[in-house]
mmCIF file of C-alpha atoms (C1' of nucleotides) in Angstrom:
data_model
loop_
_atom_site.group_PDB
_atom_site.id
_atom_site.type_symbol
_atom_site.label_atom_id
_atom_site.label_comp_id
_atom_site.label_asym_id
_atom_site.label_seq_id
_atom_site.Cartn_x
_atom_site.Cartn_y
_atom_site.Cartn_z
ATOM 1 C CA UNK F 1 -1.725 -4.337 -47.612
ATOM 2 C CA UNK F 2 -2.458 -1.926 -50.412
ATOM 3 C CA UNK F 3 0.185 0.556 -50.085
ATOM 4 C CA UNK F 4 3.926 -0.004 -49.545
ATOM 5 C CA UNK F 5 7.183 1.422 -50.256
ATOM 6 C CA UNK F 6 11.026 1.916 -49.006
ATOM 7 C CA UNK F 7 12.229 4.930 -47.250
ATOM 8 C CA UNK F 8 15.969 5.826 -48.250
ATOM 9 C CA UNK F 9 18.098 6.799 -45.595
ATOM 10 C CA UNK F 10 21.463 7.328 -47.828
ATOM 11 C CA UNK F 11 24.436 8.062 -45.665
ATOM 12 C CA UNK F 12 23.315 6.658 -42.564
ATOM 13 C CA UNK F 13 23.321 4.114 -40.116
ATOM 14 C CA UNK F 14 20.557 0.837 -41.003
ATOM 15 C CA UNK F 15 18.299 1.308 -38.555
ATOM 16 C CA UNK F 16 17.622 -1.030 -35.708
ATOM 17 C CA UNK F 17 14.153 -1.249 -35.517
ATOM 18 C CA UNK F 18 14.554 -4.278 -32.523
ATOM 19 C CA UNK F 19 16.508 -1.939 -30.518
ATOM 20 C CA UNK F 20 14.242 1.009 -31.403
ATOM 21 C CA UNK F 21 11.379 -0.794 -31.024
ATOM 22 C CA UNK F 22 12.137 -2.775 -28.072
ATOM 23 C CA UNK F 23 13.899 -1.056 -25.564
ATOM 24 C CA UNK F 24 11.195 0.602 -23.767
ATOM 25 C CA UNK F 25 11.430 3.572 -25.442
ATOM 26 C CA UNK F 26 8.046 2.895 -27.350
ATOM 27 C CA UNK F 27 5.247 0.221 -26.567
ATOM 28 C CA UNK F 28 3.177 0.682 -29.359
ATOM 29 C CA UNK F 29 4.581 -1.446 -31.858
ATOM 30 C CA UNK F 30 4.512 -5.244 -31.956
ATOM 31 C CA UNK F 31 6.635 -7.882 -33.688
ATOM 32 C CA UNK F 32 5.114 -9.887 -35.839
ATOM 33 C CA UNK F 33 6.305 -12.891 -38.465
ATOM 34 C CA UNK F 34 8.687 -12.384 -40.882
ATOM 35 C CA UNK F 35 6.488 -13.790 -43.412
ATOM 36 C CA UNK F 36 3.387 -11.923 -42.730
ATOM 37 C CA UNK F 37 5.483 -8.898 -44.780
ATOM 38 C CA UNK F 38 4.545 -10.173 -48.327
ATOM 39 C CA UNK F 39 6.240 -9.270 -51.427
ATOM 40 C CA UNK F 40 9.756 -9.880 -50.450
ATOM 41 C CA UNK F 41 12.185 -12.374 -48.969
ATOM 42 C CA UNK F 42 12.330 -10.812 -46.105
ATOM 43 C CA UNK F 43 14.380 -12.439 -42.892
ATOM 44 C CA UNK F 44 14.113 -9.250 -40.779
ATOM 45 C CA UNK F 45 11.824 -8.779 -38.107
ATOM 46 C CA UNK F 46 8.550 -7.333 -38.965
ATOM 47 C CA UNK F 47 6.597 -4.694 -36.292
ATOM 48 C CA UNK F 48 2.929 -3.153 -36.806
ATOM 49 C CA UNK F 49 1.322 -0.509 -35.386
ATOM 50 C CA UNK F 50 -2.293 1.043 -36.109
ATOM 51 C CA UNK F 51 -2.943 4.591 -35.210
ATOM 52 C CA UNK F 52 -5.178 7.393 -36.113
ATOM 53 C CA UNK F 53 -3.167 10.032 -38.188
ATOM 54 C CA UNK F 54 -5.569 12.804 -40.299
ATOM 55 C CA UNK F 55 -8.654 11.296 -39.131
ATOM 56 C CA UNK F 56 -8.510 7.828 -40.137
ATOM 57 C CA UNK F 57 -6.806 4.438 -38.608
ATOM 58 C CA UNK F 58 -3.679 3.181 -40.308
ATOM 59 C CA UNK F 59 -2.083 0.288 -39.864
ATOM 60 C CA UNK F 60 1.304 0.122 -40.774
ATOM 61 C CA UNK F 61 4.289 -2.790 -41.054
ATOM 62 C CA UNK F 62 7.892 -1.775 -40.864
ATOM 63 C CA UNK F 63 10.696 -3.959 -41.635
ATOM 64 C CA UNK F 64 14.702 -3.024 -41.930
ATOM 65 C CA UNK F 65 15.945 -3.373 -45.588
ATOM 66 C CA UNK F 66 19.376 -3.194 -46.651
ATOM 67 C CA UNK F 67 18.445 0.631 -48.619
ATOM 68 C CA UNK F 68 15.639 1.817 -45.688
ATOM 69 C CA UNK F 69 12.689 1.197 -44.377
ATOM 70 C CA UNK F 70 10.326 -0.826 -46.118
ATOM 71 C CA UNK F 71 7.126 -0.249 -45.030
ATOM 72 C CA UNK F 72 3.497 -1.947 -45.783
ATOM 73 C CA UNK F 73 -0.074 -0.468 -44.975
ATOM 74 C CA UNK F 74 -3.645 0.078 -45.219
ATOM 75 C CA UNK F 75 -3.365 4.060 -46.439
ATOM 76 C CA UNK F 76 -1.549 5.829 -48.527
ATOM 77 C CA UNK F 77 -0.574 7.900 -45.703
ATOM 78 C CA UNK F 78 1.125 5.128 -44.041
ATOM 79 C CA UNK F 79 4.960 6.621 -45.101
ATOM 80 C CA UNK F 80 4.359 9.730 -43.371
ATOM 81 C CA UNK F 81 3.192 7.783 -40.534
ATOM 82 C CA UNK F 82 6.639 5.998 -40.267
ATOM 83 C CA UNK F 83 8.452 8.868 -41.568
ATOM 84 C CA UNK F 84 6.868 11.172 -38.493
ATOM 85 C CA UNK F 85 7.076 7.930 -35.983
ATOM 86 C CA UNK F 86 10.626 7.258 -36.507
ATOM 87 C CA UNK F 87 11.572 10.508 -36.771
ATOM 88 C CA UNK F 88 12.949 9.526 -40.154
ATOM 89 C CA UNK F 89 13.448 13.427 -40.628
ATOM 90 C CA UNK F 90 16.451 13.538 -38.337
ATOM 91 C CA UNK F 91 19.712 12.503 -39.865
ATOM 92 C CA UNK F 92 21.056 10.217 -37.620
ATOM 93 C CA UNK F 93 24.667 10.433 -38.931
ATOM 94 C CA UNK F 94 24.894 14.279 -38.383
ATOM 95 C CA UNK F 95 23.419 13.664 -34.875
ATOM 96 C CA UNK F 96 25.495 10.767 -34.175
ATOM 97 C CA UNK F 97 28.778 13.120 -34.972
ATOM 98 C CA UNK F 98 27.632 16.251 -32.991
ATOM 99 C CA UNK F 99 27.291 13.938 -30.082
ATOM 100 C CA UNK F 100 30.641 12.119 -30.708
ATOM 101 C CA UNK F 101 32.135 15.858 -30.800
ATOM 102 C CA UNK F 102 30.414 16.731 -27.204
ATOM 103 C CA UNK F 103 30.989 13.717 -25.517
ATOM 104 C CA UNK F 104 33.596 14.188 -22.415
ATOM 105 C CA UNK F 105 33.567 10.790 -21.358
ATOM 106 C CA UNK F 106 34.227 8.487 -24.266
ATOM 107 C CA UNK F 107 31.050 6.513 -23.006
ATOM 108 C CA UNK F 108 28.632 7.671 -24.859
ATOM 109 C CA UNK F 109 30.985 7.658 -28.327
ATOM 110 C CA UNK F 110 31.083 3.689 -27.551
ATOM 111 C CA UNK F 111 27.390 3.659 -27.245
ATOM 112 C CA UNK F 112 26.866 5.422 -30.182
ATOM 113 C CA UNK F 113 29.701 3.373 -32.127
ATOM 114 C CA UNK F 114 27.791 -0.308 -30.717
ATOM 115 C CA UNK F 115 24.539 1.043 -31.234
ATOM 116 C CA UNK F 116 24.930 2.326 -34.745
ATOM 117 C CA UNK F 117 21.155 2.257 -36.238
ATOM 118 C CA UNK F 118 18.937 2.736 -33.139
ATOM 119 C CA UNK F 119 16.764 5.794 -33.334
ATOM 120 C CA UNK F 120 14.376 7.721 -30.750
ATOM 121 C CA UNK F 121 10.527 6.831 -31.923
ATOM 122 C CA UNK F 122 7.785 9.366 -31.376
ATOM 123 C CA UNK F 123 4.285 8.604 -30.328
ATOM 124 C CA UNK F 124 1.235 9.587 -29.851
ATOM 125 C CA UNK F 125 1.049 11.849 -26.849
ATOM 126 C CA UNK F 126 -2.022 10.215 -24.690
ATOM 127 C CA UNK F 127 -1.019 6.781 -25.463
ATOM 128 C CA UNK F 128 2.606 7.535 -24.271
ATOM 129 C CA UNK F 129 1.290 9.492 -21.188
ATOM 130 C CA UNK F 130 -0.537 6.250 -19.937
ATOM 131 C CA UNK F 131 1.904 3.815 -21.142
ATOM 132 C CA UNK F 132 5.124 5.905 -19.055
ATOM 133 C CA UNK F 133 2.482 6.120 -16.145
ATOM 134 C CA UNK F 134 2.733 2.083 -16.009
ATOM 135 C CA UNK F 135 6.386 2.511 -16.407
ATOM 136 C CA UNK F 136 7.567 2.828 -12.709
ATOM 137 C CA UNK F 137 9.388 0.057 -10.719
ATOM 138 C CA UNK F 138 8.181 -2.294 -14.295
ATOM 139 C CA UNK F 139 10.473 -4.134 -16.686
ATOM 140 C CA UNK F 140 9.805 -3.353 -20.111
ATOM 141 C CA UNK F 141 8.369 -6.292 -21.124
ATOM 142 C CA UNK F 142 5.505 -6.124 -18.987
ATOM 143 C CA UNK F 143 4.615 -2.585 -19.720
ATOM 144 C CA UNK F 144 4.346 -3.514 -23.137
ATOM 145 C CA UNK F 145 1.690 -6.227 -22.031
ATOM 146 C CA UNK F 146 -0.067 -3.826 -20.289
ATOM 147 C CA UNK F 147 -0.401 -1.550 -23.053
ATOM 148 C CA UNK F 148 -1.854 -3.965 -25.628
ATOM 149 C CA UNK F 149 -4.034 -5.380 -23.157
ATOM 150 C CA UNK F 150 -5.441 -1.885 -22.482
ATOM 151 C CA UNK F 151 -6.109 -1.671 -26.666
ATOM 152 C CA UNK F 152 -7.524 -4.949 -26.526
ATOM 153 C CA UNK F 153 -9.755 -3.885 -23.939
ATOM 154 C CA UNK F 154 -10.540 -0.405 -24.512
ATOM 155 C CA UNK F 155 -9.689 0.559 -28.048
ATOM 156 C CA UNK F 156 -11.720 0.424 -31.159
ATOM 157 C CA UNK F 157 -10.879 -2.397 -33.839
ATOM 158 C CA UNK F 158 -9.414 -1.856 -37.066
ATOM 159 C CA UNK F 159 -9.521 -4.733 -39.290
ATOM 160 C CA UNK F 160 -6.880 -5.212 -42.084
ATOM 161 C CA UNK F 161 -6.190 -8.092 -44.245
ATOM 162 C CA UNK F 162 -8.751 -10.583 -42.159
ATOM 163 C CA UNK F 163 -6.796 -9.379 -38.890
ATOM 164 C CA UNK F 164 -8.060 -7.151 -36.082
ATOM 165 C CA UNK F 165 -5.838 -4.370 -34.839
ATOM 166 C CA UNK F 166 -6.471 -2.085 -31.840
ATOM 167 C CA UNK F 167 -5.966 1.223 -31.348
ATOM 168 C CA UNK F 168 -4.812 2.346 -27.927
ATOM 169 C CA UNK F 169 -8.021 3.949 -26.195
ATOM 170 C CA UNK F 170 -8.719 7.655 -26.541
ATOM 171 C CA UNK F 171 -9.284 9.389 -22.940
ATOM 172 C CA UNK F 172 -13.127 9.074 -23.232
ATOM 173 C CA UNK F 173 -12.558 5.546 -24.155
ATOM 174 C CA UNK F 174 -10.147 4.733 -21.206
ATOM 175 C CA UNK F 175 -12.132 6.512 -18.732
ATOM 176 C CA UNK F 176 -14.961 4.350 -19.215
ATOM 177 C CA UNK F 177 -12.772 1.968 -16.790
ATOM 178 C CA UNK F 178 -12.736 1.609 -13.075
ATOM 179 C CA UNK F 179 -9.795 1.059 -10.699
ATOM 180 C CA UNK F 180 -10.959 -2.426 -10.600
ATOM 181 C CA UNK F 181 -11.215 -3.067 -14.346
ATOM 182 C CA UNK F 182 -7.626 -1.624 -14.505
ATOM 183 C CA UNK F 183 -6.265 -3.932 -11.618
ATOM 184 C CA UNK F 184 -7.620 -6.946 -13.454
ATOM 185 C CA UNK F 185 -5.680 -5.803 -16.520
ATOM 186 C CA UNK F 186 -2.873 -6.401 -14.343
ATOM 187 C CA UNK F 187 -1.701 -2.474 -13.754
ATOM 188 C CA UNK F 188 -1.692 -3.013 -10.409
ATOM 189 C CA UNK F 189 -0.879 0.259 -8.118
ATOM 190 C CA UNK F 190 -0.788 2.025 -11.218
ATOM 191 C CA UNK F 191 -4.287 1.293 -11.964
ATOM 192 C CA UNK F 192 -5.748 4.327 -10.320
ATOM 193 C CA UNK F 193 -3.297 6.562 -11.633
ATOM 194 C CA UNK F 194 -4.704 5.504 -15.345
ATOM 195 C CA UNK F 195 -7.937 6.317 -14.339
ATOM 196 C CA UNK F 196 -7.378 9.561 -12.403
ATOM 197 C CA UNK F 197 -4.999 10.951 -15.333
ATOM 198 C CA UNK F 198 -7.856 9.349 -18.224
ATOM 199 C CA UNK F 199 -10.991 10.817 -16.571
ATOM 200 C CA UNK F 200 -8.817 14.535 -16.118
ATOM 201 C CA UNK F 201 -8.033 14.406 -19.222
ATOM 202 C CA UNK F 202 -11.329 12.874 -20.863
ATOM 203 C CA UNK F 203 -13.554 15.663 -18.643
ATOM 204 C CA UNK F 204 -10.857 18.439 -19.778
ATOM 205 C CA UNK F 205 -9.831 19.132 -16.531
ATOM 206 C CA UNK F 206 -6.397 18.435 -17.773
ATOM 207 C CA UNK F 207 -5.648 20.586 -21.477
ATOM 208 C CA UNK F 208 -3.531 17.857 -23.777
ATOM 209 C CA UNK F 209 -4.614 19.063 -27.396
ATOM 210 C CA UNK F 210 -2.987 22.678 -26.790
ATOM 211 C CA UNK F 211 0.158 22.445 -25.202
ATOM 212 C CA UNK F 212 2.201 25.238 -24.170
ATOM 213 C CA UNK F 213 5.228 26.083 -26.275
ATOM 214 C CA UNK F 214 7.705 26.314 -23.573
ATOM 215 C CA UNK F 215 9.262 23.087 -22.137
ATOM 216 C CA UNK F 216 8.750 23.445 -18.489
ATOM 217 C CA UNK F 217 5.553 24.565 -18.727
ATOM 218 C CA UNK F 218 4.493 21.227 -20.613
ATOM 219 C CA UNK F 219 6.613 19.427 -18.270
ATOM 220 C CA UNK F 220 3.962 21.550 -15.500
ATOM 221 C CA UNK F 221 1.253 20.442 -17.613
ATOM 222 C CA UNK F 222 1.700 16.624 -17.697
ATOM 223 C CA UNK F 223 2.748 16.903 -13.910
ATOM 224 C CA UNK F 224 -0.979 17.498 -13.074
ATOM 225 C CA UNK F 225 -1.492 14.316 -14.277
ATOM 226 C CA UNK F 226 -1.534 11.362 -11.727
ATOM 227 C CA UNK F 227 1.036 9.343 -11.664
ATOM 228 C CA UNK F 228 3.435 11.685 -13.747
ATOM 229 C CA UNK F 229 6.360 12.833 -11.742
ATOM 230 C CA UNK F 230 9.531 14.780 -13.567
ATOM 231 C CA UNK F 231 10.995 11.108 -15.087
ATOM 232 C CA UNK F 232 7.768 10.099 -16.489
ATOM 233 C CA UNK F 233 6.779 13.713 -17.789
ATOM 234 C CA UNK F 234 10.493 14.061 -19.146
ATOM 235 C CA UNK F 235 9.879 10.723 -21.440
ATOM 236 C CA UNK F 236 6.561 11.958 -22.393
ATOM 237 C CA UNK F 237 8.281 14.789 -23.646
ATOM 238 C CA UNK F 238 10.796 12.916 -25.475
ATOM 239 C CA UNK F 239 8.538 9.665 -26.520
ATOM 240 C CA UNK F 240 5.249 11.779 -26.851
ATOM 241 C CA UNK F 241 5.901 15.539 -27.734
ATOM 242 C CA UNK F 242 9.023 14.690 -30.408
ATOM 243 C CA UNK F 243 11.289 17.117 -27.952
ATOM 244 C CA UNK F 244 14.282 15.588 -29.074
ATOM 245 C CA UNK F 245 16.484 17.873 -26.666
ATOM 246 C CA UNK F 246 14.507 16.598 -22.972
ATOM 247 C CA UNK F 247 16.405 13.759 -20.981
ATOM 248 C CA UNK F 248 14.905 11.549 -18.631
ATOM 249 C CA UNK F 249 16.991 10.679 -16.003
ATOM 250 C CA UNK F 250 16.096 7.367 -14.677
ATOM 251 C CA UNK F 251 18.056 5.207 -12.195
ATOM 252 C CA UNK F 252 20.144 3.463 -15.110
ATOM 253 C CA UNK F 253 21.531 7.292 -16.369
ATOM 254 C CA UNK F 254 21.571 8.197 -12.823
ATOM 255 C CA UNK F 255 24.164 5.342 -12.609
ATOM 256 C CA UNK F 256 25.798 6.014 -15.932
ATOM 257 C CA UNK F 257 26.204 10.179 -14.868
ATOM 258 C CA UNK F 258 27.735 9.002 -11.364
ATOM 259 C CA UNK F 259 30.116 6.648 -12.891
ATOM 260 C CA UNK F 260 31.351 8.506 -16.521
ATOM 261 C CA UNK F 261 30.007 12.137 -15.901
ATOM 262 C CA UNK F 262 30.479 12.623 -12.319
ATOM 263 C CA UNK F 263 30.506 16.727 -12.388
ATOM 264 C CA UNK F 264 27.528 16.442 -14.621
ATOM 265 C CA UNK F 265 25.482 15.204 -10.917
ATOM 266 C CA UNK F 266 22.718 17.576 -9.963
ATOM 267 C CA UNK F 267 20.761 17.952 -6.471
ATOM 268 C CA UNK F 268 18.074 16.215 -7.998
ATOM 269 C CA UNK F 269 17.465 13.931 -11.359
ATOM 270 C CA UNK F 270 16.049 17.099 -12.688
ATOM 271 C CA UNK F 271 18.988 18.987 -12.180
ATOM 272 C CA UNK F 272 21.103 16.309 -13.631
ATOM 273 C CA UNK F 273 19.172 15.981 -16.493
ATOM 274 C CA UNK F 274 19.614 20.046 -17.419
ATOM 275 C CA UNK F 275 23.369 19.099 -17.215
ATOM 276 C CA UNK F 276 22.975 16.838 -19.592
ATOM 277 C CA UNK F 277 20.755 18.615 -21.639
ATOM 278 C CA UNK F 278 22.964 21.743 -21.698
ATOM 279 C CA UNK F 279 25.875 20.079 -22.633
ATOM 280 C CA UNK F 280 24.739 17.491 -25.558
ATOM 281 C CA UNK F 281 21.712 20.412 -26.464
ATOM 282 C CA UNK F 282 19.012 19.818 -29.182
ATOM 283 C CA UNK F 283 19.396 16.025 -29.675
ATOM 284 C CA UNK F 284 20.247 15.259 -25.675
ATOM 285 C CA UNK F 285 17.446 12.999 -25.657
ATOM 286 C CA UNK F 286 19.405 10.857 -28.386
ATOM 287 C CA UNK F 287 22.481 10.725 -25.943
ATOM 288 C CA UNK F 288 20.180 9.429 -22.833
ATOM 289 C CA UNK F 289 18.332 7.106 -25.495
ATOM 290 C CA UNK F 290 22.167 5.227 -26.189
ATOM 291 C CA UNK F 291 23.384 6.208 -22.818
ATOM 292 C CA UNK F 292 20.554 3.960 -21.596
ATOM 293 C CA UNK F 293 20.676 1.198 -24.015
ATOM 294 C CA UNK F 294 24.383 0.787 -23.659
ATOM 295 C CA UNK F 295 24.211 0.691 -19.592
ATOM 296 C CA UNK F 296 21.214 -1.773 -19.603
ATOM 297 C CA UNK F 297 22.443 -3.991 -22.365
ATOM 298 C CA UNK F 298 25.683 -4.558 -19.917
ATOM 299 C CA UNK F 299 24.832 -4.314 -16.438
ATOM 300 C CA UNK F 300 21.539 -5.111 -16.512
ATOM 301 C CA UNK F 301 19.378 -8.046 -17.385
ATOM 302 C CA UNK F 302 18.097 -7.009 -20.232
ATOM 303 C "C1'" DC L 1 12.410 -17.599 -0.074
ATOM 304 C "C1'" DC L 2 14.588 -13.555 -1.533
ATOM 305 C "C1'" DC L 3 15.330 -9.522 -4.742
ATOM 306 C "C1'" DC L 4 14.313 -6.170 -8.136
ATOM 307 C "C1'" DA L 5 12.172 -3.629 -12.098
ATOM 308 C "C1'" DG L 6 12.977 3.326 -16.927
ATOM 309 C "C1'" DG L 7 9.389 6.294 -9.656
ATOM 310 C "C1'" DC L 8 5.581 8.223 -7.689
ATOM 311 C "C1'" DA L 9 1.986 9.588 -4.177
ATOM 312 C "C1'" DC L 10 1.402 10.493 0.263
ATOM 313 C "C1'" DC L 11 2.610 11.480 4.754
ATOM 314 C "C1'" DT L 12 5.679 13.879 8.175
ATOM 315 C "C1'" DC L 13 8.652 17.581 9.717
ATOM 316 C "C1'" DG I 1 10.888 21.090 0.123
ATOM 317 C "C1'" DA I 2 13.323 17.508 2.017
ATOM 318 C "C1'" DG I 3 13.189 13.028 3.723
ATOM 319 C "C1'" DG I 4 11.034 8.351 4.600
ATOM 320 C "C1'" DT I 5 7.601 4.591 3.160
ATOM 321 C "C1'" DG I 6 4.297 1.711 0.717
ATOM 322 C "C1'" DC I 7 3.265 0.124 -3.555
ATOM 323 C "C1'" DA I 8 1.272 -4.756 -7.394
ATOM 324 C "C1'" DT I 9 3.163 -8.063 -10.050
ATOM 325 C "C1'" DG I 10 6.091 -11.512 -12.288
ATOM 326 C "C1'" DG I 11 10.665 -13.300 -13.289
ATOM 327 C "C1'" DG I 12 15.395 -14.547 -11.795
#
DNA sequence: CCCCAGGCACCTC
DNA sequence: GAGGTGCATGGG
């Protein structure tokens, strides 16, 4: 890798790029061998990504570091890349004590205390429309699989260092599949919703490049989509649009609302999820992000 | 064999 | 618009 570099992050937490990275809040990076990050003793895990950003594919490695981020990669451009992907921008101790100062349980102070270092990615929007399409009634680990084998498949190569990276398919790429193609790819009843939402998207029935600037009417917008419902669009917005104040409300929260923020409940998820976004406001989708790695990390299986 | 996994589309009424 | 049902697939 020809460029490379550390990212300070003085006065905050060390990230946790295996619980940022992991937790199905992104699918789009992969971890890789230590020692494939040259130049450095390096024990940490390693993740890559490639994606296009100004024009051009860049591949990028990440690793923790006791100062930062180090990061490796094919472009120069490769630190704004990480800086814009892991929303380096955001001070995560300021965050973490605004929360700490609105939280009326105690819960989510815990999760924030345990959790210490795990931050909310953003990704590219049409990748993270398709990837929280396969989401539904899937662990994480296999919506990850079905992500990279949909690059594999579908995406053009990038080659770096005698190694072939894919990019996740653009909409004119990914409509180029059937249903069938998709099903053998393992997506199973999700497979026509990929190619419904690719084709809209690819023929510009459905308008992803010039999003509204008002919240529900994106939310509207990525509703037209197939297979996008007001959970999925909500992590889209979070995940794919950088809306840092949007909570998903997903069975796990549903459970963690019921049990620590009872009067928070709503008619509906959506409803529940302005509670929450009213009361923790621009950085809600932070709270949800530890909210739900706290609750699945110790009731679940994961 | 059973159950469940970051819900959603589709069909009634 | 509210309420029920089917849904592919793999791991525990």
């Amino acid at each position: 890798m020809k460029h490379s570099g550390t990212i300070s992050l003085d006065g905050q937490p060390q990230t946790d790029l295996v619980a940022t990275l992991e937790s199905g809040q992104t699918f789009q990076w992969d971890r890789r061998d230590a020692e494939m990050f040259s130049g450095q003793n390096n024990t940490n895990p390693v993740f890559s990504t490639v994606r296009q950003y100004n024009g051009e594919p860049v591949v990028v490695f990440v690793s923790e570091s006791e100062t930062g981020i180090r990061w490796e990669s094919t472009r120069k451009s490769g630190e704004e890349l990480v800086q814009r992907a892991l929303r380096l921008d955001d001070n995560l101790q300021t965050i973490t004590d605004d929360l700490t100062s609105k939280d009326t349980s105690g819960v989510l102070i815990e999760a924030l205390t345990e959790f210490a270092g795990l931050r909310v990615p953003h990704d590219p929007l049409f990748s993270t429309i398709i990837s929280f399409i396969c989401s539904p009634q899937m662990r994480v680990s296999r919506i990850h699989g079905m992500v990279q084998r949909l690059a594999q498949s579908y995406g053009t190569p990038v080659e770096a260092d005698e190694e072939t990276f894919y990019l996740f398919p653009t909409p004119e790429q990914l409509a180029e599949a059937t249903e069938d193609d998709l099903r053998e790819l393992k997506l199973g009843y999700r497979a026509p919703y990929v190619q419904r939402t690719a084709s809209a998207i690819a023929n510009g029935d459905i308008d992803i490049t010039n999003l509204p600037s008002e919240t529900d009417e994106i939310r509207t917008r990525l509703k037209q989509c197939t297979g996008v419902g007001d959970k999925v669009a909500d992590c889209i917005l979070l995940y794919g649009a950088g809306n840092a104040g949007t909570v998903p409300v997903d069975t796990w929260i549903q459970t963690a609302v019921e049990e620590h923020y009872p009067s928070l409940m709503g008619e509906s998820p959506r409803a529940t999820a302005q509670n929450l976004e009213e009361l923790f406001g621009s950085y809600a989708g932070y709270a949800q992000t530890y909210l739900f790695h706290y609750h699945r990390k110790h009731y679940g299986n994961a």
